[in-house]
Amino acid sequence: MVTLAEVARHAGVSASTVSYVLSGKRSISAATRERVESSVRKLGYHPNAGARALASSRSNIIALMVPLRTDMYVPVMMEIAMAVATAARTHGYDILLLTGEEGAEAVRRIEGSALADAMIVMDVELDDERLPLLRAANRPAVLIGLPSETAGLNCVDLDFAAAGAVCAEHLAGLGHREIAVIGEAAAVYERHTGFAERTLTGLRERSAELGLRLLHRPCEGSYASVSATLSRVFDERPGTTAFVVQNEAATDPLLALLRQSGRAVPEDVSVVAVCPEQVAAHASVPLTSVAVPAQEMGRRAVEQVIAKIEGRGSDEEVVLLAPELTVRESAAQAPAET
Amino acid sequence: MVTLAEVARHAGVSASTVSYVLSGKRSISAATRERVESSVRKLGYHPNAGARALASSRSNIIALMVPLRTDMYVPVMMEIAMAVATAARTHGYDILLLTGEEGAEAVRRIEGSALADAMIVMDVELDDERLPLLRAANRPAVLIGLPSETAGLNCVDLDFAAAGAVCAEHLAGLGHREIAVIGEAAAVYERHTGFAERTLTGLRERSAELGLRLLHRPCEGSYASVSATLSRVFDERPGTTAFVVQNEAATDPLLALLRQSGRAVPEDVSVVAVCPEQVAAHASVPLTSVAVPAQEMGRRAVEQVIAKIEGRGSDEEVVLLAPELTVRESAAQAPAET
DNA sequence: TAAGTCTGTCGAAGCGCTTCGACACGGTGG
DNA sequence: CCACCGTGTCGAAGCGCTTCGACAGACTTA
C-alpha cells in the first residue's frame, strides 16, 4: 500500500505538505501542489481510511438504517437507499448499511465506535425507540419520515397530509362524492409509521371540507385481501365511484379485480394512487397518482446531514416536500347518477 | 468518548490486557477478565473503529456493490442486500453500500483506502470490467452471480441452468409440448448478465432431450410489452400450452393478459416462473415456480468471504445452489389435443 | 534443588494520518 | 535599514488501538 510518506518522498516535500495539498486547509504554492498531485497520481495513492478517521475523528461515512422486512421488500425503500448512496458519494461520503434489526443498539454502537459521522434513519415510527438516543447523540441525524414529536430532530418527508388532500381535491373536482381508501396493511397502522396515518388525515379533513364521504380500509397486497376488501367496500357503500390507494403492492390487484368484477377504470370507477412513479406508470391502467419522490427525499436527507456534519445547517429542521399529482388515465369524471 | 485507556485504569490493569480480553488472542485469568468486562459495561465502552482499523489493518467492514438501476428497483436485489447485511452482523461485520455507478473505480478506492476487508459484488456481467481488478486485489472478493471465466474467483449463485432444466422437466411431465419463454428485458441479455442466458441454456438443452418445442422472447415488465409479446407468441406458435417466465415484473401482467384473452391458467395454459417466493406466492394465480433463494445467496456469500478474510477457505470456489421447484396452482396437465 | 515450562500481565513501539506551532523568506512601510 | 507581516513549508506530537517481546511467578520434571 502506498502511504502519505511515500508520496511525500516522491514529491520531495514533507508529509504535512502532502496532507495540506490533499485537504486544502492551508495555502500551498501552485508549483508544489502540482508536484504532489502528480506524485499522487503516479503512485496511485489513496489515503488510509482508518488512519484518517483516527487522526481527524471524521470517517466520511454516513450510516443508513433501513427497515428489515422479512415479508416484502418495498421497492421505494430501495430507491431511497440508492439515492442516498449516490448523493453521499457526490459529497465524498460512503454509506454504511444498517438493518433495522439492531434497533436502538445500532445507534449506540455507531456513536460509540465513531464508525460513522452521522446517521440517516428510515422508516421511523411515530414514537420510535431510537429517537431519544438520536436527540442525545453528539452526531447529526436526519430522519426520512416524520415522528409525532420533532423537537430537536431533522426530518425529510413527503407531505403526506397534503398528498391526501390533493387526492381528495382531484376526485372532488371530477364530481366524485363517495370515495374508498385502500390503505396499507393493518400492521403498518399498528406500527404507527406516520405516513399512512398522515395521508388519511389529509384525506379526511379535505373530504369533510368538500363534502365527500370517505371509507377507509387497510389492506394487504395480496389478491385475496384486495378482493375481500373490495367486496366489503361495495357492500357498505354501493355508491362508491372512486378509490384512493396507498399500497404499492395492492395497486395491481386492485385494477385487475375491478376489471374482473365488470367495473371499467376509469369509466365506472376512478383510481388515484399514492405510490412511486414507476409503479403508477407501469400499471395496467397508468395511474393518476401522487408520486413518492424517493430520489429527492434521499438527496435532501444527505444534503441536510452533511450540512450538519460540517457545522452548517440548523438542528431541528423539518422539510416536507410538496406533493405533485400527475394525471394519467385512471381517474375521470364521475359517472352520471342514474 | 470512552477509550481503552480509561477502561484499563478503571479496571486497574494495563491497556494491552484490556485489548487481549476483548480480542481473546491471549489467555487472561478469569478474575481479570471479569473485572475488565464489568468496566467495559459500566463505562459503555465501544472500541474506536478507526484506531482499531489502523492498528490491526482490519476494518470489520465488507463492501457490497449493488447495481444502480435508474429504471426499476428489483426487489430480489434488495432482499439479497438485506440478507448480506444481516448475515454480516452476526459475524461482527458491517456493510458498506456501494452503487454500481462507480464501477471498477470503486474497487480501486476500497482497496487503496483499506476501507473494507473484502468485497461482495452483485449483478456481475459475463465479462465484467471489475473482474481483472478483483482477481488482482489483495482483498477477498465473492461474486453473487457467475461470470464466464471463474478462474481465481469465488462465486455464489443459483444454478440457473439447472433451474431452466427443472422447468422444462416439470412441464414435459405434465404433457406440454410447445413452450414459450417470457424472458427478461432485451437489455438484460445485451448486458450479458449471465443468469438470464444460463436459464435459457438449461431450458433449451433439456427441452431438446425431452422433445419440447421452445420459443424464447425477451420482454419488458410493462403491460404493453407483455401484451405484444403474447400476441407474437400465439401467432407464431398457436399450439403453445405453457409458459416459463423469468422476469419479476412480467408475471402479473402475463397472468392478467392471459385471463383477458380468454385463456384460463392453469386449465388452458400453464405458467412456471423463475422468481422470488414472494412474487410467486402473491400472484393472482399462485405460481408454480423455481425460487431465487435470495436469503441463502446472501448468507453463503458472507460466509465465504469471511472465511477468506480469516485465512480459511479457498480461492476459486463456485457454489451453485440447486434449484427447487415449488408446485402451486399455475401449472397443470396439458389440455387434451383436439 | 536447579533448570525448564507455562500462564498471565505489562510496557513500548508503531499503524498512517492530521494539525499545531515554528520558522525561513521575500515584500512592505516607516 | 529595520521591524513587521504574510506566505509556504516543515517537524513533531498525538489520535486509540494492536501486538510483540519481556518477565515475574507458579508449577513441573530431572
Coordinates of N, CA and C in Angstrom, one line a residue, chain B residues 14-202:
Chain B
S14 N -3.4 -3.0 32.6 CA -2.8 -2.2 31.5 C -3.7 -2.3 30.3
A15 N -3.4 -1.4 29.4 CA -4.2 -1.3 28.2 C -4.1 -2.6 27.4
S16 N -3.0 -3.1 27.3 CA -2.9 -4.3 26.5 C -3.7 -5.5 27.0
T17 N -3.8 -5.5 28.4 CA -4.6 -6.6 28.9 C -6.1 -6.4 28.5
V18 N -6.6 -5.2 28.5 CA -7.9 -4.9 28.1 C -8.1 -5.4 26.6
S19 N -7.1 -5.0 25.8 CA -7.2 -5.4 24.4 C -7.3 -6.9 24.3
Y20 N -6.5 -7.6 25.1 CA -6.5 -9.1 25.0 C -7.8 -9.7 25.5
V21 N -8.3 -9.1 26.5 CA -9.6 -9.5 26.9 C -10.6 -9.4 25.8
L22 N -10.6 -8.3 25.1 CA -11.6 -8.0 24.1 C -11.4 -8.9 22.9
S23 N -10.1 -9.2 22.5 CA -9.9 -10.0 21.3 C -9.8 -11.4 21.6
G24 N -9.5 -11.8 22.8 CA -9.3 -13.2 23.2 C -8.0 -13.8 22.6
K25 N -7.1 -13.0 22.2 CA -5.9 -13.5 21.5 C -4.8 -14.0 22.4
R26 N -5.0 -13.7 23.7 CA -4.1 -14.3 24.7 C -4.9 -14.8 25.9
S27 N -4.5 -15.7 26.6 CA -5.3 -16.2 27.7 C -5.2 -15.2 28.9
I28 N -6.3 -15.0 29.6 CA -6.4 -14.0 30.6 C -7.1 -14.7 31.8
S29 N -6.7 -14.4 33.0 CA -7.3 -15.1 34.1 C -8.8 -14.7 34.2
A30 N -9.5 -15.7 34.7 CA -11.0 -15.4 34.8 C -11.3 -14.1 35.6
A31 N -10.5 -14.0 36.7 CA -10.8 -12.8 37.6 C -10.5 -11.5 36.8
T32 N -9.4 -11.4 36.2 CA -9.1 -10.2 35.4 C -10.1 -10.0 34.3
R33 N -10.4 -11.0 33.6 CA -11.4 -10.9 32.5 C -12.7 -10.3 33.0
E34 N -13.2 -10.8 34.1 CA -14.5 -10.3 34.6 C -14.4 -8.9 35.1
R35 N -13.3 -8.5 35.7 CA -13.1 -7.1 36.1 C -13.1 -6.2 34.9
V36 N -12.4 -6.6 33.9 CA -12.4 -5.8 32.7 C -13.7 -5.7 32.0
E37 N -14.4 -6.8 31.9 CA -15.7 -6.8 31.3 C -16.7 -6.0 32.0
S38 N -16.6 -6.0 33.3 CA -17.6 -5.2 34.0 C -17.2 -3.7 33.8
S39 N -16.0 -3.4 33.8 CA -15.6 -2.0 33.5 C -16.1 -1.5 32.1
V40 N -15.9 -2.4 31.2 CA -16.4 -2.1 29.8 C -17.9 -1.8 29.8
R41 N -18.6 -2.6 30.5 CA -20.1 -2.4 30.6 C -20.4 -1.2 31.3
K42 N -19.7 -1.0 32.5 CA -20.1 0.2 33.3 C -19.8 1.5 32.6
L43 N -18.7 1.5 31.8 CA -18.3 2.8 31.1 C -19.0 2.9 29.8
G44 N -19.6 1.8 29.3 CA -20.2 1.8 28.0 C -19.2 2.0 26.9
Y45 N -18.1 1.2 27.0 CA -17.0 1.3 26.1 C -17.3 0.7 24.7
H46 N -17.0 1.4 23.7 CA -17.0 0.8 22.3 C -15.7 1.1 21.7
P47 N -14.9 0.2 21.2 CA -13.6 0.5 20.6 C -13.8 1.4 19.4
N48 N -12.9 2.3 19.3 CA -12.9 3.3 18.2 C -12.5 2.5 16.9
A49 N -13.4 2.6 16.0 CA -13.3 1.8 14.7 C -12.0 2.2 13.9
G50 N -11.8 3.5 13.9 CA -10.7 4.0 13.1 C -9.3 3.5 13.7
A51 N -9.2 3.6 15.0 CA -8.0 3.2 15.6 C -7.8 1.7 15.5
R52 N -8.8 1.0 15.6 CA -8.7 -0.4 15.5 C -8.3 -0.8 14.1
A53 N -8.9 -0.2 13.1 CA -8.6 -0.5 11.7 C -7.1 -0.1 11.5
L54 N -6.7 1.0 12.0 CA -5.3 1.4 11.8 C -4.3 0.4 12.4
A55 N -4.6 0.1 13.6 CA -3.6 -0.8 14.3 C -3.6 -2.2 13.7
S56 N -4.8 -2.7 13.4 CA -4.9 -4.1 13.0 C -5.0 -4.3 11.5
S57 N -5.0 -3.3 10.8 CA -5.4 -3.3 9.3 C -6.5 -4.3 9.1
R58 N -7.5 -4.2 9.9 CA -8.8 -4.8 9.7 C -9.9 -3.9 10.0
S59 N -10.8 -3.7 9.2 CA -11.9 -2.7 9.4 C -13.2 -3.4 9.9
N60 N -13.3 -4.7 9.7 CA -14.5 -5.3 10.0 C -15.7 -4.8 9.2
I61 N -15.3 -4.4 8.0 CA -16.3 -3.9 7.1 C -16.2 -4.7 5.8
I62 N -17.3 -5.0 5.2 CA -17.4 -5.7 3.9 C -18.1 -4.8 3.0
A63 N -17.5 -4.5 1.9 CA -18.1 -3.6 0.9 C -19.1 -4.5 0.0
L64 N -20.3 -3.9 -0.2 CA -21.2 -4.6 -1.1 C -21.6 -3.7 -2.3
M65 N -21.3 -4.2 -3.5 CA -21.6 -3.4 -4.7 C -23.0 -3.9 -5.2
V66 N -23.9 -3.0 -5.1 CA -25.2 -3.4 -5.7 C -25.5 -2.6 -6.9
P67 N -26.2 -3.1 -7.9 CA -26.4 -2.4 -9.1 C -27.3 -1.2 -8.9
L68 N -27.0 -0.2 -9.6 CA -27.8 1.0 -9.6 C -28.7 1.0 -10.8
R69 N -30.0 0.9 -10.5 CA -30.9 1.0 -11.6 C -31.7 2.2 -11.6
T70 N -31.7 2.9 -12.7 CA -32.5 4.1 -12.7 C -33.9 3.8 -13.1
D71 N -34.0 2.7 -13.8 CA -35.4 2.3 -14.3 C -36.2 1.7 -13.2
M72 N -35.8 0.6 -12.7 CA -36.7 -0.1 -11.8 C -35.8 -0.8 -10.7
Y73 N -36.3 -0.8 -9.5 CA -35.5 -1.4 -8.4 C -36.1 -2.8 -8.1
V74 N -35.3 -3.7 -8.4 CA -35.8 -5.1 -8.4 C -35.7 -5.6 -6.9
P75 N -36.8 -6.0 -6.4 CA -36.9 -6.5 -5.1 C -35.9 -7.5 -4.7
V76 N -35.6 -8.4 -5.6 CA -34.7 -9.5 -5.2 C -33.3 -9.0 -4.9
M77 N -32.9 -7.9 -5.5 CA -31.7 -7.3 -5.2 C -31.7 -6.8 -3.7
M78 N -32.8 -6.2 -3.4 CA -32.8 -5.7 -2.0 C -32.9 -6.8 -1.0
E79 N -33.5 -7.8 -1.4 CA -33.6 -9.0 -0.5 C -32.2 -9.6 -0.2
I80 N -31.4 -9.7 -1.3 CA -30.1 -10.2 -1.2 C -29.3 -9.2 -0.3
A81 N -29.4 -7.9 -0.6 CA -28.6 -6.9 0.1 C -28.9 -7.0 1.6
M82 N -30.2 -7.1 2.0 CA -30.5 -7.2 3.4 C -30.0 -8.5 4.0
A83 N -30.1 -9.5 3.3 CA -29.6 -10.8 3.8 C -28.1 -10.7 4.1
V84 N -27.4 -10.1 3.2 CA -26.0 -9.9 3.3 C -25.7 -9.1 4.6
A85 N -26.4 -8.0 4.8 CA -26.2 -7.1 5.9 C -26.5 -7.9 7.2
T86 N -27.6 -8.6 7.2 CA -27.9 -9.4 8.4 C -26.9 -10.4 8.8
A87 N -26.5 -11.2 7.8 CA -25.5 -12.2 8.0 C -24.2 -11.6 8.4
A88 N -23.8 -10.6 7.8 CA -22.5 -9.9 8.2 C -22.5 -9.5 9.7
R89 N -23.6 -9.0 10.1 CA -23.7 -8.5 11.5 C -23.5 -9.7 12.5
T90 N -24.1 -10.8 12.1 CA -23.9 -12.0 13.1 C -22.5 -12.4 13.2
H91 N -21.7 -12.0 12.2 CA -20.2 -12.3 12.3 C -19.4 -11.1 12.8
G92 N -20.1 -10.0 13.2 CA -19.4 -8.9 13.6 C -18.9 -7.9 12.5
Y93 N -19.4 -8.1 11.4 CA -19.0 -7.2 10.3 C -20.2 -6.2 9.9
D94 N -19.8 -5.1 9.4 CA -20.7 -4.1 8.9 C -20.6 -4.1 7.4
I95 N -21.6 -3.5 6.7 CA -21.7 -3.5 5.3 C -21.6 -2.1 4.8
L96 N -20.6 -1.9 3.9 CA -20.5 -0.6 3.2 C -21.2 -0.7 1.8
L97 N -22.2 0.2 1.6 CA -23.0 0.1 0.4 C -22.5 0.9 -0.7
L98 N -22.1 0.2 -1.8 CA -21.5 0.9 -3.0 C -22.5 0.7 -4.1
T99 N -22.8 1.7 -4.8 CA -23.6 1.6 -6.0 C -22.8 1.2 -7.2
G100 N -23.4 0.5 -8.1 CA -22.6 0.0 -9.3 C -22.1 1.2 -10.1
E101 N -22.6 2.3 -9.9 CA -22.3 3.5 -10.6 C -20.8 3.8 -10.7
E102 N -20.1 3.6 -9.6 CA -18.7 3.9 -9.6 C -17.9 2.9 -10.4
G103 N -18.5 1.7 -10.6 CA -17.8 0.7 -11.4 C -16.5 0.2 -10.8
A104 N -15.5 0.0 -11.7 CA -14.2 -0.5 -11.3 C -13.5 0.4 -10.4
E105 N -13.8 1.7 -10.6 CA -13.1 2.7 -9.7 C -13.3 2.4 -8.2
A106 N -14.5 2.0 -7.9 CA -14.8 1.7 -6.5 C -13.9 0.6 -6.0
V107 N -13.6 -0.4 -6.8 CA -12.8 -1.5 -6.4 C -11.4 -0.9 -6.0
R108 N -10.9 -0.1 -6.8 CA -9.6 0.6 -6.6 C -9.7 1.4 -5.3
R109 N -10.7 2.1 -5.1 CA -10.8 3.0 -4.0 C -10.8 2.2 -2.7
I110 N -11.7 1.2 -2.7 CA -11.8 0.4 -1.5 C -10.5 -0.3 -1.1
E111 N -9.8 -0.8 -2.1 CA -8.6 -1.5 -1.9 C -7.5 -0.5 -1.4
G112 N -7.4 0.6 -2.1 CA -6.4 1.6 -1.7 C -6.6 2.2 -0.4
S113 N -7.8 2.4 0.0 CA -8.0 3.1 1.3 C -8.2 2.1 2.4
A114 N -8.2 0.9 2.1 CA -8.4 -0.2 3.2 C -9.7 0.1 4.0
L115 N -10.7 0.6 3.3 CA -11.9 0.9 3.9 C -12.6 -0.4 4.3
A116 N -12.5 -1.4 3.4 CA -13.2 -2.6 3.7 C -12.2 -3.8 3.6
D117 N -12.5 -4.9 4.3 CA -11.7 -6.0 4.3 C -11.9 -6.9 3.1
A118 N -13.1 -6.8 2.5 CA -13.4 -7.7 1.4 C -14.6 -7.1 0.7
M119 N -14.9 -7.6 -0.5 CA -16.0 -7.1 -1.3 C -16.9 -8.2 -1.7
I120 N -18.2 -7.9 -1.7 CA -19.2 -8.8 -2.3 C -19.8 -8.0 -3.5
V121 N -19.8 -8.6 -4.7 CA -20.2 -7.9 -5.9 C -21.4 -8.6 -6.5
M122 N -22.5 -7.8 -6.6 CA -23.7 -8.3 -7.2 C -23.8 -7.9 -8.7
D123 N -24.7 -8.6 -9.4 CA -25.0 -8.2 -10.7 C -23.8 -8.2 -11.6
V124 N -23.0 -9.3 -11.6 CA -21.8 -9.3 -12.5 C -22.2 -9.7 -13.9
E125 N -21.6 -9.1 -14.8 CA -21.8 -9.4 -16.2 C -20.8 -10.5 -16.6
L126 N -21.1 -11.2 -17.7 CA -20.3 -12.4 -18.0 C -18.8 -12.0 -18.1
D127 N -18.6 -10.8 -18.7 CA -17.2 -10.4 -18.8 C -17.1 -9.0 -18.2
D128 N -17.2 -9.0 -16.9 CA -17.3 -7.7 -16.2 C -16.0 -7.0 -16.1
E129 N -16.1 -5.7 -16.2 CA -14.8 -4.9 -16.1 C -14.1 -4.9 -14.8
R130 N -14.9 -5.3 -13.8 CA -14.3 -5.4 -12.4 C -13.5 -6.6 -12.2
L131 N -13.7 -7.6 -13.0 CA -13.1 -8.9 -12.7 C -11.6 -8.9 -12.6
P132 N -10.9 -8.3 -13.6 CA -9.4 -8.3 -13.5 C -8.9 -7.7 -12.2
L133 N -9.6 -6.6 -11.8 CA -9.2 -5.9 -10.6 C -9.4 -6.8 -9.4
L134 N -10.6 -7.4 -9.4 CA -10.9 -8.3 -8.2 C -9.9 -9.4 -8.1
R135 N -9.5 -10.0 -9.2 CA -8.6 -11.1 -9.2 C -7.2 -10.6 -8.7
A136 N -6.8 -9.4 -9.1 CA -5.5 -8.9 -8.7 C -5.5 -8.3 -7.3
A137 N -6.7 -8.0 -6.8 CA -6.7 -7.3 -5.5 C -6.2 -8.2 -4.4
N138 N -5.6 -7.6 -3.4 CA -5.1 -8.5 -2.3 C -6.2 -8.6 -1.2
R139 N -7.4 -8.3 -1.6 CA -8.5 -8.5 -0.6 C -9.5 -9.6 -1.2
P140 N -10.1 -10.3 -0.3 CA -11.0 -11.3 -0.8 C -12.2 -10.7 -1.5
A141 N -12.8 -11.4 -2.4 CA -14.0 -10.9 -3.1 C -14.9 -12.1 -3.4
V142 N -16.2 -12.0 -3.3 CA -17.1 -13.0 -3.7 C -18.1 -12.4 -4.6
L143 N -18.4 -13.0 -5.7 CA -19.4 -12.6 -6.6 C -20.7 -13.2 -6.3
I144 N -21.8 -12.5 -6.4 CA -23.1 -13.1 -6.4 C -23.5 -13.1 -7.9
G145 N -23.4 -14.2 -8.5 CA -23.6 -14.2 -10.0 C -22.4 -15.1 -10.5
L146 N -22.4 -15.3 -11.8 CA -21.5 -16.2 -12.4 C -20.9 -15.7 -13.7
P147 N -19.7 -15.2 -13.7 CA -19.2 -14.7 -15.0 C -18.7 -15.9 -15.9
S148 N -18.3 -15.6 -17.1 CA -18.0 -16.7 -17.9 C -16.7 -17.4 -17.5
E149 N -15.7 -16.6 -17.0 CA -14.5 -17.2 -16.6 C -14.3 -17.0 -15.1
T150 N -14.4 -18.2 -14.4 CA -14.4 -18.1 -12.9 C -13.0 -18.4 -12.3
A151 N -12.0 -18.6 -13.1 CA -10.7 -18.9 -12.6 C -10.3 -17.8 -11.6
G152 N -9.8 -18.2 -10.4 CA -9.4 -17.2 -9.4 C -10.4 -16.4 -8.8
L153 N -11.7 -16.8 -8.9 CA -12.8 -16.1 -8.3 C -13.7 -17.0 -7.4
N154 N -14.3 -16.3 -6.4 CA -15.3 -17.0 -5.6 C -16.7 -16.6 -6.1
C155 N -17.6 -17.5 -6.3 CA -18.9 -17.1 -6.8 C -20.0 -17.9 -6.0
V156 N -21.1 -17.2 -5.8 CA -22.3 -17.9 -5.3 C -23.4 -17.5 -6.2
D157 N -24.2 -18.5 -6.6 CA -25.3 -18.2 -7.4 C -26.3 -19.4 -7.4
L158 N -27.5 -19.1 -7.9 CA -28.4 -20.2 -8.1 C -28.0 -20.8 -9.4
D159 N -28.1 -22.1 -9.5 CA -27.8 -22.9 -10.7 C -28.9 -22.6 -11.7
F160 N -28.8 -21.5 -12.4 CA -29.9 -21.2 -13.3 C -30.1 -22.2 -14.4
A161 N -29.0 -22.7 -14.9 CA -29.2 -23.7 -16.0 C -30.0 -24.9 -15.5
A162 N -29.7 -25.3 -14.2 CA -30.5 -26.4 -13.7 C -31.9 -26.0 -13.5
A163 N -32.1 -24.7 -13.1 CA -33.4 -24.2 -12.9 C -34.2 -24.3 -14.2
G164 N -33.6 -23.9 -15.3 CA -34.2 -24.0 -16.6 C -34.6 -25.4 -16.9
A165 N -33.7 -26.3 -16.6 CA -33.9 -27.7 -16.9 C -35.1 -28.2 -16.1
V166 N -35.2 -27.8 -14.8 CA -36.2 -28.3 -14.0 C -37.6 -27.8 -14.5
C167 N -37.6 -26.6 -15.0 CA -38.9 -26.1 -15.5 C -39.3 -26.9 -16.7
A168 N -38.4 -27.2 -17.6 CA -38.7 -28.0 -18.8 C -39.2 -29.4 -18.4
E169 N -38.5 -30.0 -17.4 CA -39.0 -31.3 -17.0 C -40.4 -31.3 -16.4
H170 N -40.6 -30.3 -15.6 CA -41.9 -30.2 -15.0 C -43.0 -30.1 -16.0
L171 N -42.8 -29.2 -17.0 CA -43.8 -29.0 -18.0 C -44.0 -30.3 -18.9
A172 N -42.8 -30.9 -19.2 CA -42.9 -32.1 -20.0 C -43.6 -33.2 -19.3
G173 N -43.4 -33.3 -18.0 CA -44.1 -34.3 -17.2 C -45.6 -34.1 -17.2
L174 N -46.0 -32.8 -17.4 CA -47.4 -32.6 -17.4 C -48.0 -32.7 -18.8
G175 N -47.2 -33.1 -19.7 CA -47.6 -33.4 -21.1 C -47.6 -32.2 -22.1
H176 N -46.9 -31.1 -21.6 CA -46.8 -30.0 -22.6 C -45.7 -30.3 -23.6
R177 N -46.0 -29.7 -24.8 CA -45.0 -30.0 -25.9 C -44.5 -28.7 -26.5
E178 N -45.3 -27.7 -26.4 CA -44.9 -26.4 -27.0 C -44.9 -25.3 -25.9
I179 N -43.7 -24.8 -25.7 CA -43.5 -23.9 -24.6 C -42.9 -22.6 -25.0
A180 N -43.4 -21.5 -24.4 CA -42.8 -20.2 -24.7 C -42.1 -19.7 -23.5
V181 N -41.0 -19.0 -23.7 CA -40.3 -18.5 -22.6 C -40.4 -16.9 -22.6
I182 N -41.0 -16.4 -21.6 CA -41.0 -14.9 -21.5 C -39.8 -14.5 -20.6
G183 N -38.9 -13.9 -21.3 CA -37.6 -13.6 -20.6 C -37.5 -12.2 -20.0
E184 N -36.3 -11.9 -19.6 CA -36.0 -10.6 -19.1 C -36.0 -9.6 -20.2
A185 N -35.9 -8.3 -19.9 CA -35.9 -7.3 -21.0 C -34.7 -7.5 -21.9
A186 N -34.8 -7.2 -23.1 CA -33.7 -7.4 -24.0 C -32.4 -6.8 -23.5
A187 N -32.5 -5.7 -22.8 CA -31.3 -5.0 -22.3 C -30.5 -5.9 -21.3
V188 N -31.2 -6.8 -20.6 CA -30.6 -7.7 -19.7 C -29.7 -8.7 -20.5
Y189 N -30.2 -9.1 -21.6 CA -29.4 -10.1 -22.4 C -28.2 -9.4 -23.0
E190 N -28.5 -8.1 -23.4 CA -27.4 -7.4 -24.1 C -26.3 -7.1 -23.1
R191 N -26.6 -6.9 -21.9 CA -25.6 -6.6 -20.9 C -24.8 -7.9 -20.5
H192 N -25.4 -9.0 -21.0 CA -24.7 -10.3 -20.7 C -24.6 -10.6 -19.2
T193 N -25.7 -10.3 -18.5 CA -25.7 -10.7 -17.1 C -26.1 -12.2 -17.3
G194 N -25.2 -13.0 -16.7 CA -25.3 -14.4 -17.1 C -26.6 -15.2 -16.8
F195 N -27.2 -14.8 -15.7 CA -28.3 -15.6 -15.2 C -29.4 -15.9 -16.2
A196 N -29.8 -14.8 -17.0 CA -30.8 -15.0 -17.9 C -30.4 -16.0 -19.0
E197 N -29.2 -15.8 -19.5 CA -28.8 -16.7 -20.6 C -28.6 -18.1 -20.1
R198 N -28.2 -18.3 -18.8 CA -28.0 -19.6 -18.3 C -29.3 -20.4 -18.2
T199 N -30.3 -19.7 -17.7 CA -31.6 -20.3 -17.6 C -32.1 -20.8 -19.0
L200 N -31.9 -20.0 -20.0 CA -32.3 -20.3 -21.3 C -31.5 -21.5 -21.8
T201 N -30.3 -21.5 -21.6 CA -29.5 -22.7 -22.0 C -30.0 -24.0 -21.4
G202 N -30.2 -23.9 -20.1 CA -30.8 -25.1 -19.4 C -32.1 -25.5 -20.0

